[in-house]
Coordinates of C-alpha atoms in Angstrom, one line a residue:
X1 CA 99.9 107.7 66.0
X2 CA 98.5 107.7 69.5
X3 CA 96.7 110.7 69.2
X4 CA 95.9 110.3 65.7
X5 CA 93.7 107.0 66.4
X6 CA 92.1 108.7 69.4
X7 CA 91.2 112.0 67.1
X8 CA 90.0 109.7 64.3
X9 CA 92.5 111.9 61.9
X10 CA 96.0 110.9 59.7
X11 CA 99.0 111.1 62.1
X12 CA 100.5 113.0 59.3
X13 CA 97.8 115.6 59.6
X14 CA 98.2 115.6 63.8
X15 CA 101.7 116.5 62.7
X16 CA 101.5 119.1 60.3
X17 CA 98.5 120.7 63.0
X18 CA 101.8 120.8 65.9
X19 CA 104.1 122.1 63.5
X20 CA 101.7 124.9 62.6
X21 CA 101.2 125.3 66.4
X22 CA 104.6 125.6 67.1
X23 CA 105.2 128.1 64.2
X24 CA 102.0 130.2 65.7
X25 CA 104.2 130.4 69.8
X26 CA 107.2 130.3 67.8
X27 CA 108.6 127.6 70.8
X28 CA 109.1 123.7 70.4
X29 CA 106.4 121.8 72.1
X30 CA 107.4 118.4 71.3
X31 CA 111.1 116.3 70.3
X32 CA 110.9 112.9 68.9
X33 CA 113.4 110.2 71.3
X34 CA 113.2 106.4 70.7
X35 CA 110.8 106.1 73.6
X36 CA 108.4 108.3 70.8
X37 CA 107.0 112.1 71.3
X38 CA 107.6 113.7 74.5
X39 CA 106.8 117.4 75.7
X40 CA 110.0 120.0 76.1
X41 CA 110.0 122.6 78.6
X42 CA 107.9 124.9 76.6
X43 CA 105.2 122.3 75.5
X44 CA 104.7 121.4 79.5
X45 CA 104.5 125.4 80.3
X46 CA 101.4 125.1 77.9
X47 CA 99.5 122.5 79.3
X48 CA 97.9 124.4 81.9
X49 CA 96.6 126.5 79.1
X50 CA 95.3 124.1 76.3
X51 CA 93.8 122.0 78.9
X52 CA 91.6 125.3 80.5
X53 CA 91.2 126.1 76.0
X54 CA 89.6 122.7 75.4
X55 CA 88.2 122.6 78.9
X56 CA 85.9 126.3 78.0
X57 CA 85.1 124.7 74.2
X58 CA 83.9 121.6 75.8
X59 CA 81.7 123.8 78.0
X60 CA 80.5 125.8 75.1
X61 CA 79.7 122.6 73.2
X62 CA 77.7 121.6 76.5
X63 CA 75.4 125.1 76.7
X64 CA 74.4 124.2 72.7
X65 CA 73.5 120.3 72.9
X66 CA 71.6 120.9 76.3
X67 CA 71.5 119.1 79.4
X68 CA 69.3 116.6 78.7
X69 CA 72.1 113.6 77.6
X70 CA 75.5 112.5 77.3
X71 CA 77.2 112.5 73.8
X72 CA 81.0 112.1 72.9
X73 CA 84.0 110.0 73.8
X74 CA 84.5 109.2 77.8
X75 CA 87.8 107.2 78.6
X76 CA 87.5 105.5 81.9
X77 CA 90.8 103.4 83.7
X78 CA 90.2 100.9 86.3
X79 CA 91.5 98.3 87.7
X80 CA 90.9 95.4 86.3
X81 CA 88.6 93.5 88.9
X82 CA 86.5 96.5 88.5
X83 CA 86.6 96.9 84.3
X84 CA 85.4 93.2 84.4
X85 CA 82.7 92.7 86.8
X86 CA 80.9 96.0 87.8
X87 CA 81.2 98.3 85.0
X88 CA 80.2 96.4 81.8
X89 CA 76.5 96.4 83.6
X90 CA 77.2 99.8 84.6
X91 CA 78.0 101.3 81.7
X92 CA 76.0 99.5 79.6
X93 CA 73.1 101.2 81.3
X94 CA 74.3 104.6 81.2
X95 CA 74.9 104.5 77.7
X96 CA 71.0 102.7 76.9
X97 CA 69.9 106.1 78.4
X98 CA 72.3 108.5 76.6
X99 CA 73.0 106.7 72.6
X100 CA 75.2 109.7 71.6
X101 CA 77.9 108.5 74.3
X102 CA 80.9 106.6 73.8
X103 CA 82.9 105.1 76.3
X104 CA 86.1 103.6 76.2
X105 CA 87.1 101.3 79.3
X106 CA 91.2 100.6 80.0
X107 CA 91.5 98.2 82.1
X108 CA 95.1 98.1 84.4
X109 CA 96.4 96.7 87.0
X110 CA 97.6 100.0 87.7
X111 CA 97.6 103.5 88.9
X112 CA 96.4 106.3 86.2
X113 CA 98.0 109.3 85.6
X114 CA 95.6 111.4 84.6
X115 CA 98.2 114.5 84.5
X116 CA 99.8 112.9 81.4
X117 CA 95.5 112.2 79.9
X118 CA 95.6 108.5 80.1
X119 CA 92.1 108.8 81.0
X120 CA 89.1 111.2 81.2
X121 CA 88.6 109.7 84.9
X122 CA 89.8 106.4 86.7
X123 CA 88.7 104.4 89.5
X124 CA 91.2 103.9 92.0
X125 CA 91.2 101.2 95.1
X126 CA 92.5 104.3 97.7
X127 CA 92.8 107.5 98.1
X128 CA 95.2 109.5 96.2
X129 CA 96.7 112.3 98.7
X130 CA 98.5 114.3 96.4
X131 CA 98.5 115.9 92.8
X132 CA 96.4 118.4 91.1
X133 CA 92.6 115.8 91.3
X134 CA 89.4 115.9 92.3
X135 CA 88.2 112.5 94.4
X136 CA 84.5 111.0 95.4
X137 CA 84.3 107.9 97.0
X138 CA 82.2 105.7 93.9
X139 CA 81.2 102.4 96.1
X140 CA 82.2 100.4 98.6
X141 CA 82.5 96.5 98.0
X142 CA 83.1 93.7 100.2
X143 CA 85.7 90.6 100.0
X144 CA 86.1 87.1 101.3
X145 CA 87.7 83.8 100.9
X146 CA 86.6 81.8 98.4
X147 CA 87.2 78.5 96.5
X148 CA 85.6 76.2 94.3
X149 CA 82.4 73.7 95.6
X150 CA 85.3 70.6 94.0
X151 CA 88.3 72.0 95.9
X152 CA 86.1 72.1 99.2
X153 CA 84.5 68.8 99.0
X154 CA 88.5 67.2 99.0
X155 CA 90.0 69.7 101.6
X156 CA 87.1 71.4 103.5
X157 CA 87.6 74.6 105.5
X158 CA 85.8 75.1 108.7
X159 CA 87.4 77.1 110.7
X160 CA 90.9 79.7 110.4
X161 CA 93.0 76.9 112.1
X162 CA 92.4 75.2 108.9
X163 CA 93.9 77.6 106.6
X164 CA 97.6 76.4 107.3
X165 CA 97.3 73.2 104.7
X166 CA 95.8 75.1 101.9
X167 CA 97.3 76.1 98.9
X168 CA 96.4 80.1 98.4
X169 CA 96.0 81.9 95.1
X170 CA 97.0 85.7 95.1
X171 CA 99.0 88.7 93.3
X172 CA 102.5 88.7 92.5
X173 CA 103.8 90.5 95.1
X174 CA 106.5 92.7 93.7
X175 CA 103.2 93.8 91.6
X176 CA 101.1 94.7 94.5
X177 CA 100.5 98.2 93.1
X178 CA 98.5 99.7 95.9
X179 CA 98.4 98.5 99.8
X180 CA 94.8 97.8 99.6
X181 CA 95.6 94.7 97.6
X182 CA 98.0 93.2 100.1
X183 CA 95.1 91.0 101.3
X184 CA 96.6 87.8 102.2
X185 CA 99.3 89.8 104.2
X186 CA 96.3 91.6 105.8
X187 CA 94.3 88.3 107.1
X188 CA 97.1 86.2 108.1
X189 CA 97.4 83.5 105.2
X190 CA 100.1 81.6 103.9
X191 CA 101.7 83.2 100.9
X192 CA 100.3 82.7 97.5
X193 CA 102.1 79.7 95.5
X194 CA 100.1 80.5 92.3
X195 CA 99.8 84.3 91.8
X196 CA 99.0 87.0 89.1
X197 CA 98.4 90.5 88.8
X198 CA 94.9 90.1 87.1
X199 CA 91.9 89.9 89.3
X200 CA 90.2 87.4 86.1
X201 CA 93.2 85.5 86.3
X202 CA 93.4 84.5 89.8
X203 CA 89.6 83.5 89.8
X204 CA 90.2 81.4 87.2
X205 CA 92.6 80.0 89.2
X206 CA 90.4 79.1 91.6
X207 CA 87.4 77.9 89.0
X208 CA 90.2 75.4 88.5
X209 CA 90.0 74.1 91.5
X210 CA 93.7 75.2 92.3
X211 CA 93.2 76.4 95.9
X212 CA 91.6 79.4 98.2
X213 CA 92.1 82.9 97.4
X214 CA 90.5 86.6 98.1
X215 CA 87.6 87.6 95.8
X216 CA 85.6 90.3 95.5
X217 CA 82.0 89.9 96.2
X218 CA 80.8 91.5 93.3
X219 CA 82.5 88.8 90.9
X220 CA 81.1 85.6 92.5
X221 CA 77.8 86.0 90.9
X222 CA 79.9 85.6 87.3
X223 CA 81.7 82.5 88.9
X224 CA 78.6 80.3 90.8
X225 CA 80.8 77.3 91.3
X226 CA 82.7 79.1 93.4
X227 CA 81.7 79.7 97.1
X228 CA 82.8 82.0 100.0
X229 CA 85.0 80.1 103.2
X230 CA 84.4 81.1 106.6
X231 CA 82.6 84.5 105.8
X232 CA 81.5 84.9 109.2
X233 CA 85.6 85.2 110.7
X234 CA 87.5 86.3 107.4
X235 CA 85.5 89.2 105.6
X236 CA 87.3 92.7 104.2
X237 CA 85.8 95.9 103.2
X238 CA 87.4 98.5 100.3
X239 CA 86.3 101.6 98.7
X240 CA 86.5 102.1 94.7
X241 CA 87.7 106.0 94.1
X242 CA 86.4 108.3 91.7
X243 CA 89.3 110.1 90.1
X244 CA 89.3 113.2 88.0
X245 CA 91.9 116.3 86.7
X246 CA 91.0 119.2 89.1
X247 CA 90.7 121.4 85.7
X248 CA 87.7 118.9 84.3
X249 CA 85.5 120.0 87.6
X250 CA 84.2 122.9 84.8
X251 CA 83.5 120.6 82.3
X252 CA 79.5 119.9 82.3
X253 CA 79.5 117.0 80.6
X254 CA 82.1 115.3 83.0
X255 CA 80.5 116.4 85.7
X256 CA 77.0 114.1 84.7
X257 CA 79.0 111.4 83.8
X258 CA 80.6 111.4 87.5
X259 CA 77.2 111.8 88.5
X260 CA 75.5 108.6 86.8
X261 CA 78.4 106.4 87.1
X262 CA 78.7 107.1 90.9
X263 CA 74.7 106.3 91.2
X264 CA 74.7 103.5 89.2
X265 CA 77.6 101.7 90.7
X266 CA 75.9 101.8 93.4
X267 CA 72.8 100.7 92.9
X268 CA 74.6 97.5 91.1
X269 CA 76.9 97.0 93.7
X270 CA 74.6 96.2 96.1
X271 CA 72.3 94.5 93.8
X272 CA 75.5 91.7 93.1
X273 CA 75.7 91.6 96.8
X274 CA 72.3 91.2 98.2
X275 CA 71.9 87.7 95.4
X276 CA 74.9 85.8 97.5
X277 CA 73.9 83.0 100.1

């Protein structure tokens, strides 16, 4: 069904396409479990191979359309801080210059695996140091305390002595899915007595009025009742990853994608951070 709605075709005719496959190697690629489809030992042997196949036809569909735009399907994972508040703008200018593209943005609180094709590409917030990709740092980005212009006006904040008495928002944090994110660990603070895994959710937290938590720079301009604490003692800096299959470094069209998405990024991200007081 999966790959049915992401082909735009009947599952029934995805099915009857494997079956003929399977006929063709004479080999089971696929068994049905209660969990769904998953490959057998023959179908994972193949892999390599149908991913270089539609790797080369991609290519050759790139040397006929030309270099001069983007057209097709793109499926991008991020992390959700990311998906909501640098790369709607982002994208949204890529695709006003190239009409014939289509992206599709999943946005998890969550590492990719782009070995199973969850995504074309995915923005990670570090480094991954093993597996079969291709990484380019895409920005950095800047964080800080921050809390809402009510909550500060009944319990101000001038100094890191005053942190103690404050109520923090944060992650969840058997849900801290990547080091990076231990923030609050990472400056000190109390722990977090109202906590989420979404980035939205925890600034809405603090839109609310409910306490002091970390925020990325880039969001504050989508929440201007909130303001940062003490940016001159408590400030953080991260990196955004670009993350790709190593096989999809021959695919053109990936490539320029990678490209524009990298430069805009940029360009935006420090756009949202030059605008803060």
């Amino acid at each position: 069904s999966g790959a049915g709605r992401r082909l735009k075709i009947d599952p029934a005719t995805v099915g009857r396409r494997i079956s003929r496959l399977e006929e063709a190697v004479a080999a089971r690629l696929f068994v049905k479990s209660p969990q769904g489809y998953a490959l057998t030992e023959a179908g994972a042997r193949l892999i390599a191979h149908a991913e270089r196949a539609e790797a080369a036809l991609e290519g050759a569909t790139e040397a006929l359309d030309g270099p001069e735009g983007l057209t097709g399907l793109i499926r991008l994972g991020a992390p959700d801080g990311c998906a909501n508040y640098l790369l709607p703008q982002v994208l949204a200018g890529i695709c006003d210059a190239n009409p014939g593209l289509e992206v599709q943005v999943v946005a998890l609180p969550r590492v990719f695996n782009l070995s199973r094709r969850e995504a074309d590409m995915a923005v990670g917030v570090s480094r991954p140091e093993a597996g079969r990709l291709t990484v380019q740092k895409l920005t950095d980005y800047r964080l800080h305390l921050a809390a809402s212009r009510h909550y500060l006006q009944r319990h101000p904040i001038t100094s890191r002595a005053d942190l103690g008495g404050h109520r923090f928002v944060g992650y969840i944090p058997d849900m801290i899915f990547d080091k990076e994110l231990d923030y609050l660990a990472e400056i000190g603070a109390p722990a977090a007595a109202l906590t989420s895994n979404s980035v939205s959710v925890q600034l809405n937290f603090l839109r609310a009025g409910a306490g002091v938590g970390v925020v990325h720079d880039f969001a504050l301009p989508a929440a201007p009742d909130l303001v940062r604490v003490i940016p001159e003692e408590i400030s953080l800096t991260r990196s955004f990853w670009l993350i790709r299959h190593a096989d999809d470094g021959r695919v053109a069209r990936l490539n320029r994608f990678a490209d524009q998405l990298v430069r805009h990024a940029r360009a935006e991200m420090a756009r949202l951070e030059a605008g803060l007081p």
